[in-house]
Coordinates of C-alpha atoms (C1' of nucleotides) in Angstrom, one line a residue:
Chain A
X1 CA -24.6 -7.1 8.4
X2 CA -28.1 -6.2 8.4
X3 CA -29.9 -6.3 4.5
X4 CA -29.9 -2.6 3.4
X5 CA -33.5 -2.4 1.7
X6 CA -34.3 -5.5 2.7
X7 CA -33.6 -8.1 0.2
X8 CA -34.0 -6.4 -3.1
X9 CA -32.2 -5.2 -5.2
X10 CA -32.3 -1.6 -6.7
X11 CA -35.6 -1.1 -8.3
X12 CA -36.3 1.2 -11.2
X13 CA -38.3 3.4 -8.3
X14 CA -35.5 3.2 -5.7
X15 CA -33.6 5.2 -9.2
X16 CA -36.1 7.6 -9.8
X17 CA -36.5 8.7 -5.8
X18 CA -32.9 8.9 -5.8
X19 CA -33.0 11.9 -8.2
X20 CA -35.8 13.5 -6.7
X21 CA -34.7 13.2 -3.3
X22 CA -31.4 12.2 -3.3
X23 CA -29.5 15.5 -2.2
X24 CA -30.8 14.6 0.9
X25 CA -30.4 11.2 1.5
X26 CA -26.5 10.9 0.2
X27 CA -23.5 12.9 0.0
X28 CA -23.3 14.9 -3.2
X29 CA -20.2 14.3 -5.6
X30 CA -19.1 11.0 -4.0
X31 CA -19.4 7.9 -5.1
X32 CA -17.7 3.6 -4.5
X33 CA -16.3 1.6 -6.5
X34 CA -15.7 -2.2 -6.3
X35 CA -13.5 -4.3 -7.9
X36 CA -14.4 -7.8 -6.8
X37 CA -12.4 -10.5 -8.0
X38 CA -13.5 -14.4 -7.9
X39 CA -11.7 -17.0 -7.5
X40 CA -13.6 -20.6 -8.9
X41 CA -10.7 -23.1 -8.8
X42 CA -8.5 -22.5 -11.1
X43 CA -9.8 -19.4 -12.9
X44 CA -9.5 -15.7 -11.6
X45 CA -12.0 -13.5 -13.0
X46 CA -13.7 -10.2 -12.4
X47 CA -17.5 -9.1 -11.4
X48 CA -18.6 -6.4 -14.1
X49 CA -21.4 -4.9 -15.2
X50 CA -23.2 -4.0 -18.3
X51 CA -25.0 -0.8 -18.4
X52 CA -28.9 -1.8 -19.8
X53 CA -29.2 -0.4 -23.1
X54 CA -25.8 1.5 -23.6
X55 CA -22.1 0.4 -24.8
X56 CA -20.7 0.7 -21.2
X57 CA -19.2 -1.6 -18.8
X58 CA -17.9 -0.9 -15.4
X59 CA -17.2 -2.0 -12.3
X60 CA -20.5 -1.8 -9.6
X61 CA -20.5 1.3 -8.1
X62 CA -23.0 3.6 -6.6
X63 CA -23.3 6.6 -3.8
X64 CA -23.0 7.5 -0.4
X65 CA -25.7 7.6 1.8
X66 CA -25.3 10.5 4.6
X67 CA -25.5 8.3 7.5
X68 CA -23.1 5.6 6.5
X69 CA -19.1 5.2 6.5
X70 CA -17.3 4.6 3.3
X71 CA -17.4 1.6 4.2
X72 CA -20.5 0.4 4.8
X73 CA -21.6 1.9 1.7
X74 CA -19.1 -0.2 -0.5
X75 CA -20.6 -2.7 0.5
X76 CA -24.5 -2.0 0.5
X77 CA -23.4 -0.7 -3.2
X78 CA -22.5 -3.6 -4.1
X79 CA -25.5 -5.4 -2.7
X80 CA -28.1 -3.8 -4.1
X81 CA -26.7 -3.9 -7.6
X82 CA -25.5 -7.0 -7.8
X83 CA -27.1 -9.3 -4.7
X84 CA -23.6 -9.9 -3.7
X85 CA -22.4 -9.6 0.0
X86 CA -19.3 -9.5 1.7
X87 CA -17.5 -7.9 4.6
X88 CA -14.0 -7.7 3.5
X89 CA -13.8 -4.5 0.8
X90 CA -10.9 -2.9 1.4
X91 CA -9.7 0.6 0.1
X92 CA -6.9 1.0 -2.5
X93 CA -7.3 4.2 -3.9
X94 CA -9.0 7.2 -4.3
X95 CA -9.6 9.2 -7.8
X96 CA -10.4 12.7 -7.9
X97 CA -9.3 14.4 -11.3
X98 CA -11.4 17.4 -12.2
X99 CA -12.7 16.0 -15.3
X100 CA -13.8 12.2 -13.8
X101 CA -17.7 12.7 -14.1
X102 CA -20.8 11.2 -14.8
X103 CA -21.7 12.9 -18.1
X104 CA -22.0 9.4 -20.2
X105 CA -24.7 8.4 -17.4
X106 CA -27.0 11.3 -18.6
X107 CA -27.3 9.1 -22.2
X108 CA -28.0 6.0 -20.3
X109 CA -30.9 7.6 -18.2
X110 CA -32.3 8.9 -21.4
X111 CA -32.9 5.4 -23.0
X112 CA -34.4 4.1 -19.7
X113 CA -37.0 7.0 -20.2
X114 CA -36.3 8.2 -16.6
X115 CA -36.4 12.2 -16.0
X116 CA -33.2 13.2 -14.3
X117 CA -32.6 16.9 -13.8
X118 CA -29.6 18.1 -16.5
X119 CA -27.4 19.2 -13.2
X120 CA -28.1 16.6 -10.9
X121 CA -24.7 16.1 -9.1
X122 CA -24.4 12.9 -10.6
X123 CA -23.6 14.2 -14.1
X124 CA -20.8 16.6 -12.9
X125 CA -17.5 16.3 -11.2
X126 CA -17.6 13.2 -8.7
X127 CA -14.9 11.7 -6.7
X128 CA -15.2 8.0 -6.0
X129 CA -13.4 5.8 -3.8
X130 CA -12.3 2.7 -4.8
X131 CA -12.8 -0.6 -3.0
X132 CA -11.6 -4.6 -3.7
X133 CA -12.5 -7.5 -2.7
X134 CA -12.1 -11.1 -3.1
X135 CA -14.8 -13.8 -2.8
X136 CA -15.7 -17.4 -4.1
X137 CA -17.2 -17.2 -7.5
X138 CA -18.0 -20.6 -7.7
X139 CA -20.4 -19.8 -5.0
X140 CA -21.9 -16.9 -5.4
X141 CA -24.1 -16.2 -8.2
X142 CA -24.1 -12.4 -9.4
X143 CA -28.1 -10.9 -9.8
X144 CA -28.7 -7.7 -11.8
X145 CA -30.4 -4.5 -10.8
X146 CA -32.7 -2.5 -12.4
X147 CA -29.8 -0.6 -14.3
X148 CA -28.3 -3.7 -15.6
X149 CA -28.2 -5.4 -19.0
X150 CA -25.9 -8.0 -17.4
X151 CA -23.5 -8.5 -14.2
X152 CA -21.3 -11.4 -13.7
X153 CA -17.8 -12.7 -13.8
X154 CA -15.4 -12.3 -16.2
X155 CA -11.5 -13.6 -16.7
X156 CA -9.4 -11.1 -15.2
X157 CA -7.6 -11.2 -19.0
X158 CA -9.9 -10.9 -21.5
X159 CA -12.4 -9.0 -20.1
X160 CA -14.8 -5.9 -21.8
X161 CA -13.3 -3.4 -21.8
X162 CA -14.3 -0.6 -19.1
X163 CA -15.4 2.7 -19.0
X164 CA -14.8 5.7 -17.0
X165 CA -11.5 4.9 -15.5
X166 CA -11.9 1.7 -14.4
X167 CA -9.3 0.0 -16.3
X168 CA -6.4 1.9 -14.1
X169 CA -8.8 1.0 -11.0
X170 CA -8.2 -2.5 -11.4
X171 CA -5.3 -2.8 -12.7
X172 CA -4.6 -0.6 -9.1
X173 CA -6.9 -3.0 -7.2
X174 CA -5.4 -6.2 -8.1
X175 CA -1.7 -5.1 -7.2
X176 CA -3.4 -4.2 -3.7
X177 CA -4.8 -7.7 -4.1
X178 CA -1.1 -9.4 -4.7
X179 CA 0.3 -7.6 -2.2
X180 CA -1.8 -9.3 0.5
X181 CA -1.0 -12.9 -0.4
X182 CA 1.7 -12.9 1.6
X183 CA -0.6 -12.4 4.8
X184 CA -1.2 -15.4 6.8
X185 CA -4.2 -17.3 6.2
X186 CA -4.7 -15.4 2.9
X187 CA -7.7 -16.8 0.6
X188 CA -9.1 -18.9 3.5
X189 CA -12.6 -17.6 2.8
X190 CA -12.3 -18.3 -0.4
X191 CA -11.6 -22.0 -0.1
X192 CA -14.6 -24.6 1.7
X193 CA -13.6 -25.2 5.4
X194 CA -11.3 -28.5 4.4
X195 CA -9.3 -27.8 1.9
X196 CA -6.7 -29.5 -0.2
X197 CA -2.8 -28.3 -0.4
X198 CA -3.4 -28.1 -4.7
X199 CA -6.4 -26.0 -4.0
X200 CA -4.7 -23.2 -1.8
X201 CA -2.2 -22.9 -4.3
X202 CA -4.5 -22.9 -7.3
X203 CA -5.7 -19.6 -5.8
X204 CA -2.7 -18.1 -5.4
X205 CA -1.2 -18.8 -8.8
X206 CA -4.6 -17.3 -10.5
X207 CA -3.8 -14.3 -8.2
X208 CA -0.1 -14.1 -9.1
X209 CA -0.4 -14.9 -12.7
X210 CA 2.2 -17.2 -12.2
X211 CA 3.0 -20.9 -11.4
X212 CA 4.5 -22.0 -8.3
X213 CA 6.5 -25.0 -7.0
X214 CA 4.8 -27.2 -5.6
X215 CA 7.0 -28.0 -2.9
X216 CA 8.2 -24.8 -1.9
X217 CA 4.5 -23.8 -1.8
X218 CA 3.6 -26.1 0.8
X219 CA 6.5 -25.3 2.8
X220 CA 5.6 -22.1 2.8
X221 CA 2.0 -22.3 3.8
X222 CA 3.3 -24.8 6.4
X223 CA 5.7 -23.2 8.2
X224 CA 4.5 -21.4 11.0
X225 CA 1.6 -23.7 11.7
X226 CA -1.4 -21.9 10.8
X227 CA -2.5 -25.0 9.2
X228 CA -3.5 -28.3 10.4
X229 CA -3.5 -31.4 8.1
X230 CA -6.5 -34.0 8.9
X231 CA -6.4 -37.4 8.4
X232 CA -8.8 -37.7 5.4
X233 CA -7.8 -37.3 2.1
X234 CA -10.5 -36.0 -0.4
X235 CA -11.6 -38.7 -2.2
X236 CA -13.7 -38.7 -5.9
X237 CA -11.3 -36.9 -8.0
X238 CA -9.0 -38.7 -10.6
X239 CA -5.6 -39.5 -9.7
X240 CA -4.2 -39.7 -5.9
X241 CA -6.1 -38.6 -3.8
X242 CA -4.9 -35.3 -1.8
X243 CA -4.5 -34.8 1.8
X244 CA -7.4 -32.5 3.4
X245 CA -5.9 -29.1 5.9
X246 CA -8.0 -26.8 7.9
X247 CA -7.0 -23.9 9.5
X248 CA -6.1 -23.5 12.9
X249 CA -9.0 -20.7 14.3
X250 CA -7.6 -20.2 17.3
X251 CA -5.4 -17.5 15.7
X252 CA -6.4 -14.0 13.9
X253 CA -7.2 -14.3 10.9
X254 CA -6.6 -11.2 8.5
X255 CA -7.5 -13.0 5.4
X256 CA -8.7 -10.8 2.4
Chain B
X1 CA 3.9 24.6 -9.9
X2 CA 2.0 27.8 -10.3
X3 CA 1.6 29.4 -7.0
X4 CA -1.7 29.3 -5.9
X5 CA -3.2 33.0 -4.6
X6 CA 0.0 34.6 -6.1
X7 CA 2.3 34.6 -3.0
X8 CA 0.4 34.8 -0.1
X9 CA -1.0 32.8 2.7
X10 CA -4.8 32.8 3.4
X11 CA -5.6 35.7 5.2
X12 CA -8.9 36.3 7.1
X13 CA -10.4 38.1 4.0
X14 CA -10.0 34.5 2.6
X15 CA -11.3 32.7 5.5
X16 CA -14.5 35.1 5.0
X17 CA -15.1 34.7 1.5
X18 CA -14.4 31.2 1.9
X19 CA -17.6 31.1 3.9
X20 CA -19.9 33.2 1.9
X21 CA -19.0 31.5 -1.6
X22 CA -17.4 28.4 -1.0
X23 CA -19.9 26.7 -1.9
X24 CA -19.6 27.7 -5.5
X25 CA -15.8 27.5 -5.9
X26 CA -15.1 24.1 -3.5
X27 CA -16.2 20.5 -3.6
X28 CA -18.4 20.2 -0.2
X29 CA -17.9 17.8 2.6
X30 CA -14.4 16.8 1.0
X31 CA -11.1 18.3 2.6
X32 CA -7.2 17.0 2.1
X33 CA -4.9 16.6 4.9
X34 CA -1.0 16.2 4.3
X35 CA 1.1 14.3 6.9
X36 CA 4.3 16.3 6.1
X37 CA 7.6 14.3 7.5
X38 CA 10.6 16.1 8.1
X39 CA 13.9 15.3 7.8
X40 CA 16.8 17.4 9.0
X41 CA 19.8 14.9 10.1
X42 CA 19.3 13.4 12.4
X43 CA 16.2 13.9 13.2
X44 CA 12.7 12.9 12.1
X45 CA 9.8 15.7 12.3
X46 CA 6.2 15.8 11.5
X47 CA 4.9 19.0 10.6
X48 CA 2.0 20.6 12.7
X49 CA -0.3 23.4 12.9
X50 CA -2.2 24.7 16.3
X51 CA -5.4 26.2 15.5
X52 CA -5.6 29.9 16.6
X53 CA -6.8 30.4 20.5
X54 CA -7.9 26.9 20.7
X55 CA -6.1 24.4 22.0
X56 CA -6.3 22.0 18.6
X57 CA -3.4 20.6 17.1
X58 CA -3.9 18.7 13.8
X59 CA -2.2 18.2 10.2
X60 CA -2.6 20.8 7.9
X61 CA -5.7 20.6 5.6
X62 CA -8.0 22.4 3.6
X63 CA -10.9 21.4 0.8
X64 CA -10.7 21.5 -2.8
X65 CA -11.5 23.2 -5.2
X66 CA -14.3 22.5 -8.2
X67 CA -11.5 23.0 -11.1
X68 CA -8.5 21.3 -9.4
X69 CA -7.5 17.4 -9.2
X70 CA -7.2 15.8 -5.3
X71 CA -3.3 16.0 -5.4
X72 CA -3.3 19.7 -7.0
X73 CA -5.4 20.1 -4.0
X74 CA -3.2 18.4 -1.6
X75 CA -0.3 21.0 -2.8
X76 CA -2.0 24.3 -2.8
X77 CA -3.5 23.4 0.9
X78 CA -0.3 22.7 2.4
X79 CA 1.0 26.0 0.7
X80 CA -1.7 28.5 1.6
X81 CA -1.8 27.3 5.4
X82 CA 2.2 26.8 5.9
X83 CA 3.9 28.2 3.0
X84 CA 5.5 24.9 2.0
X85 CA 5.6 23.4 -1.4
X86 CA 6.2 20.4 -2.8
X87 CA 5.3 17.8 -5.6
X88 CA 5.7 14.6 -3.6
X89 CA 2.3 14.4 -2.3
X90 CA 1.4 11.1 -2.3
X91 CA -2.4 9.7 -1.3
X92 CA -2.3 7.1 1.8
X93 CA -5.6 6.6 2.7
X94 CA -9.5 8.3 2.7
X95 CA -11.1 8.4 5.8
X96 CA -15.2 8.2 5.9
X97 CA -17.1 7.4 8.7
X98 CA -20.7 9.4 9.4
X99 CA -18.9 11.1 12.5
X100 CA -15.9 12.9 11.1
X101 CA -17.2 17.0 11.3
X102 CA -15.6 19.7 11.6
X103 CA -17.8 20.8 14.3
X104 CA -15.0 21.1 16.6
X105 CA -14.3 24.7 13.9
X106 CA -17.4 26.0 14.7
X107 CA -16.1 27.2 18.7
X108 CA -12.7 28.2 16.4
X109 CA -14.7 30.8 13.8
X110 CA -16.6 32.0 16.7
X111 CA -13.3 32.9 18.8
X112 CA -12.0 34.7 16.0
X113 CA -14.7 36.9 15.7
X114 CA -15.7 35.3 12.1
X115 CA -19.1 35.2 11.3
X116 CA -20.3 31.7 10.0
X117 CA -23.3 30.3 8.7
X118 CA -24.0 27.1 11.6
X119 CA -24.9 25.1 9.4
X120 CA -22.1 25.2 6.9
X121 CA -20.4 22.5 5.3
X122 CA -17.3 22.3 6.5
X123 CA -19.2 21.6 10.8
X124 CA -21.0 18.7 8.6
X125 CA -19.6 15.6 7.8
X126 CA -16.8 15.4 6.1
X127 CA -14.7 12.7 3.9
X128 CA -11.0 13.2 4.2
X129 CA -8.3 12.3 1.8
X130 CA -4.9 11.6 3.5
X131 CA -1.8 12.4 1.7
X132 CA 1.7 12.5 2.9
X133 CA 5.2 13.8 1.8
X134 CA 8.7 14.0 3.3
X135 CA 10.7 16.7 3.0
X136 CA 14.0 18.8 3.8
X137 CA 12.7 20.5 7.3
X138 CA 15.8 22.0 7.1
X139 CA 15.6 23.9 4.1
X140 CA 11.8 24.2 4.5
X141 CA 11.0 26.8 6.6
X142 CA 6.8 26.6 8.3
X143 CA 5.1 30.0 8.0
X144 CA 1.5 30.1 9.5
X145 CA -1.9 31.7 7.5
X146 CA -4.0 33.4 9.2
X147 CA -6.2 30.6 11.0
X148 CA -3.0 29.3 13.3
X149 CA -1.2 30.0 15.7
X150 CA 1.6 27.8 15.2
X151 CA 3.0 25.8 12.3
X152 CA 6.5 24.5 12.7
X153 CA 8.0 21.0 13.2
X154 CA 7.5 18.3 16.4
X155 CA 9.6 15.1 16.7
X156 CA 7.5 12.4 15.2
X157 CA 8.2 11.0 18.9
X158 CA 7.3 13.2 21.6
X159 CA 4.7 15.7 19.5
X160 CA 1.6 17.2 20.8
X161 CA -1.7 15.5 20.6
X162 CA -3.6 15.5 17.2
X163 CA -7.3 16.4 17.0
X164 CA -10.0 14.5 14.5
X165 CA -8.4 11.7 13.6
X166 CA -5.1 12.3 12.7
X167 CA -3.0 10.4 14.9
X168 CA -4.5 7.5 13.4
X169 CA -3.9 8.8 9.9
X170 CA 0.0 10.0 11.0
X171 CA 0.6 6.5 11.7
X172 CA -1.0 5.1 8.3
X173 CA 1.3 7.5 6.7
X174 CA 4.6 6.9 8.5
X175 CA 3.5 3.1 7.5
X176 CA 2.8 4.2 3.6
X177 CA 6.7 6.1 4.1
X178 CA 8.3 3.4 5.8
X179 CA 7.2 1.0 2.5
X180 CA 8.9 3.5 0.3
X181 CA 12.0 3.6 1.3
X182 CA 13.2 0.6 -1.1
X183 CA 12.6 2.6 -3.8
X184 CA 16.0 3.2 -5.8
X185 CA 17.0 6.7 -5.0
X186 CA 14.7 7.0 -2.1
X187 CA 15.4 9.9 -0.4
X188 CA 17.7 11.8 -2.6
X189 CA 15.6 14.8 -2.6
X190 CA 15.4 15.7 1.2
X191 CA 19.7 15.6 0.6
X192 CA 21.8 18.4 -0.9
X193 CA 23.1 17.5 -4.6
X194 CA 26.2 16.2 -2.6
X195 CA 26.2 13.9 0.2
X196 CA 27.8 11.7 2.0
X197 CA 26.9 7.9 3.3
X198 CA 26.6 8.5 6.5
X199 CA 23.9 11.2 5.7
X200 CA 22.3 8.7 3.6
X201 CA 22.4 6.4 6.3
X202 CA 20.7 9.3 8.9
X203 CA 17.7 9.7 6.6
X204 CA 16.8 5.8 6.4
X205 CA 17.6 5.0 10.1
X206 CA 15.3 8.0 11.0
X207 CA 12.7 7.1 8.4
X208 CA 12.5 3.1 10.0
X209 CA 13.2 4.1 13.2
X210 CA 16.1 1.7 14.2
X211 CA 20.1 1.2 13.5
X212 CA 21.5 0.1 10.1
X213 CA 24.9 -1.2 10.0
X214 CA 27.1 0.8 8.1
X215 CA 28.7 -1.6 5.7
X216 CA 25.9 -3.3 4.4
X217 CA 23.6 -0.2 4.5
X218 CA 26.7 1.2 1.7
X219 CA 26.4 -2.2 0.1
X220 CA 22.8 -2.0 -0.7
X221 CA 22.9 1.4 -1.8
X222 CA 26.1 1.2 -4.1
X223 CA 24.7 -1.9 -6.3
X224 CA 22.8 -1.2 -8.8
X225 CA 24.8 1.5 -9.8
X226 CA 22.9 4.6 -9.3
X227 CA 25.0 6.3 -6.8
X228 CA 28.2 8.2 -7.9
X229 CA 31.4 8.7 -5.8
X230 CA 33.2 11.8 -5.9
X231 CA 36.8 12.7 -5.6
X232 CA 36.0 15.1 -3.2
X233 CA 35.4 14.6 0.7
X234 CA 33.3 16.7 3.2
X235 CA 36.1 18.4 4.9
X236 CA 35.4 20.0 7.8
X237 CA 33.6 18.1 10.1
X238 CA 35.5 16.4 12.8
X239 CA 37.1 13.2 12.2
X240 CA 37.8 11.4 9.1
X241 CA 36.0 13.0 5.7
X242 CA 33.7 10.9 4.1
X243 CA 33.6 10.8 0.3
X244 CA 31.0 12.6 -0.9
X245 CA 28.4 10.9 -3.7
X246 CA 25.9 12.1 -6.1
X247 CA 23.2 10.4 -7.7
X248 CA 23.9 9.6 -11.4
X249 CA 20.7 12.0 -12.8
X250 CA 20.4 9.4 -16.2
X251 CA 18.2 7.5 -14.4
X252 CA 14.7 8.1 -13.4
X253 CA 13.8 8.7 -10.1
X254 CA 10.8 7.9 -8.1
X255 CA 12.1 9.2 -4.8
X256 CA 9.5 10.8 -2.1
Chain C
dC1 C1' 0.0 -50.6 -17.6
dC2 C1' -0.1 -46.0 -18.5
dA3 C1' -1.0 -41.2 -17.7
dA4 C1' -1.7 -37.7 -14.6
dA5 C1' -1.7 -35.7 -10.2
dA6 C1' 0.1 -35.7 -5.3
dG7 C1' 3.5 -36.7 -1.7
dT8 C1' 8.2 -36.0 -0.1
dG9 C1' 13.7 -33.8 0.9
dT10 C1' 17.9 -32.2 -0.6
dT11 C1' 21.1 -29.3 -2.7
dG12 C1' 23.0 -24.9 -4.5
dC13 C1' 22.7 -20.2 -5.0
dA14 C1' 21.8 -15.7 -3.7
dA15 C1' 20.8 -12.4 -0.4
dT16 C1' 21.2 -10.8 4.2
dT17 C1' 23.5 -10.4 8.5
dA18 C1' 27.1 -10.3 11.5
dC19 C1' 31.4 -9.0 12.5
dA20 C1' 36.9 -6.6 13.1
dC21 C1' 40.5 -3.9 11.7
dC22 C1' 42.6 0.2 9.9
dC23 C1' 42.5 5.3 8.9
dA24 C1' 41.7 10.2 9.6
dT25 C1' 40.7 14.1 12.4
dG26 C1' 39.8 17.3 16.4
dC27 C1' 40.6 18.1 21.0
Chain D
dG1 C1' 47.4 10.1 22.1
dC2 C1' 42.9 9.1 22.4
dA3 C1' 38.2 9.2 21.4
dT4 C1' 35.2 9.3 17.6
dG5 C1' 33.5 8.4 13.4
dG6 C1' 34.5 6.7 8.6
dG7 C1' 36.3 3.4 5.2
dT8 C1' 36.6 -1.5 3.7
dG9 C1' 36.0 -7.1 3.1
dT10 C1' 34.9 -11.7 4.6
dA11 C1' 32.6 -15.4 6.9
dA12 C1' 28.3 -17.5 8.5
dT13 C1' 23.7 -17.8 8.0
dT14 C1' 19.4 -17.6 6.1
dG15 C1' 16.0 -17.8 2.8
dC16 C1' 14.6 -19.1 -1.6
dA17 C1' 14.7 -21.6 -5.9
dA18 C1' 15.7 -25.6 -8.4
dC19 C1' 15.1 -30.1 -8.8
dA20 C1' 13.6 -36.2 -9.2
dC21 C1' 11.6 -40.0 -7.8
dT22 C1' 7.9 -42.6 -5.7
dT23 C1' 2.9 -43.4 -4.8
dT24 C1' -1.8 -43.5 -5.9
dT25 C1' -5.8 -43.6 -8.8
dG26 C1' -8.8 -43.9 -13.0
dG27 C1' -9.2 -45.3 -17.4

DNA sequence: CCAAAAGTGTTGCAATTACACCCATGC
DNA sequence: GCATGGGTGTAATTGCAACACTTTTGG
């Protein structure tokens, strides 16, 4: 995945040449959205974003660019707003209601003293496709763009509220998200290489809201022998010490 | 449902306005296509159009307009090309990448002697939301606008060859139907008020594509309670008469 | 030695699947 | 009367959920 604009993140010019210029370089009345939940063992939370110098938060979320697929641009998106990167966004819906626009943005521009033209396409009717993803926020560390007061992660419950309609959007995104524990090897990525039996299932209860058995966990995960238990147990923490598993790479993994 | 252009199918006046001021009335480089399923027992069917003097079969699709949600879109396409209406559109995927144009159209316009700007939208790229439905194909009855020359039903097995992408998008949305036939009262709608098990039985073997077993196929409908059984039986057919049912209509229904 | 976490197997229930016999009807 | 489809119940299996005791470790 090659860095879109390099390594930085949106700049307060990269803003103002997108609303001289922009008609050209994306597609008009499109934009992505992405819900990307963290996992940081045991705590499920979400990455959002505060609007600099406006009352708004949202999930990140930007425009198409003509030349890229819907996919590529989730994720570029999401890169150059909040430094974050990852390759596995996945679609769960798309919202096009007649009255879903930008008009709050026109406000925010304002206060950042940056001339936008009344009409751009921005402002007006826009239909945005919506994107999730999971990754490891213990390890990596949101940055904030030009636009931002403030992007990081918050709990899943109790979190600002959101703007536009980004509340139904994740509550959408994280059944998509649920419904894909069941796949084999889900979460992997999400976990270091070796991995304890506690910590897999720690991700999947934040997940799942719930608690699980213990024992009926691990038979689960075991059966089917995608996973391979090494010898070493970690060591360091309180308590007995847990075995280490790895999984087994010689075999697809869909993972999230 | 209000229906859309009073009555009537898109003519080639529509085709030609479309193209002079489309640009005002529709949303550019956005179009709707609608994977209608079919079910007349016992047979499954996917409904198809074949582009006029081309040899281009595809779903039915159109682009939507400024004042109008996605779904409303969705609806009023699949009426104005084939005449058929229905409120069970349901989204299934949006498709993205920088290669999906119409330009395949342009050859299409020029055939039918319709004069089109080269450059317009709809040979550009293109983002296309998927929906699907399933309906009654024997009650429904395929007309065809002005643009085709065909529009009827094909076996979902054994159906011509689908231009752009939408083989791949007919198989996401026999996927998105297969999932929904768990639903309580899935189905009911594509069944007269009164029908029988076996009928039932028709619409979900034909939906998953393999054999039920009778008793435990009337098992897991029955509980629950949202069936009814009538006195009456369908006389007539050859054999013994099955009991007729109904659905108890107390109870919400998600259905297709 | 106590508290807290991790390892391990069995049992019971619920849900699903498999399966066989009788009945009604048309030809 | 026979072939065909429809009606019904039970037995076997499977999958899932519930559950208790022992081991290890740090404090």
């Amino acid at each position: 995945m090659a860095p879109p604009h390099g390594n930085r993140l949106l700049s307060r010019k990269d803003i103002e040449q997108f609303f001289e210029r922009g008609v050209h370089t994306h597609l008009p009345g499109l934009c992505v959205i992405c819900a990307v939940f963290g996992f940081h063992d045991p705590n499920l939370s979400l990455l959002l974003a505060k609007w600099k110098g406006v009352n708004l938060w949202s999930l990140p979320g930007g425009y198409v660019l003509r030349r890229e697929s819907l996919d590529a641009a989730a994720r570029r998106v999401l890169y150059v707003h909040t430094g974050i990167r990852t390759d596995h966004l996945k679609q769960f819906r798309t919202f096009g209601g007649p009255n879903r626009t930008g008009a709050k943005l026109r406000s925010f521009y304002a206060k950042l003293g940056i001339r936008v033209p009344a009409d751009a396409w921005p402002f007006r009717r826009i239909v945005t496709v919506g994107y999730y993803a999971f990754v490891d926020s213990g390890k990596i560390r949101a940055r904030t763009d030009y636009m931002l007061d403030v992007c990081g992660w918050y709990p899943v419950n109790g979190r600002p509220r959101l703007s536009f309609n980004h509340e139904q959007a994740t509550r959408l995104a994280l059944e998509a998200l649920r419904g894909r524990l069941d796949a084999p090897a889900a979460g992997v990525s999400l976990l270091p290489k070796r991995f304890t039996m506690p910590e897999l299932q720690h991700l999947h209860e934040a997940v799942l809201g719930t608690r699980l058995d213990r024992r009926n966990f691990q038979k689960r995960m075991l059966e089917g022998g995608r996973l391979e238990r090494l010898a070493e147990r970690r060591q360091g923490g309180a308590h007995r010490a847990p075995y280490l598993y790895r999984f087994r790479s010689d075999r697809p993994q869909d993972d999230f």
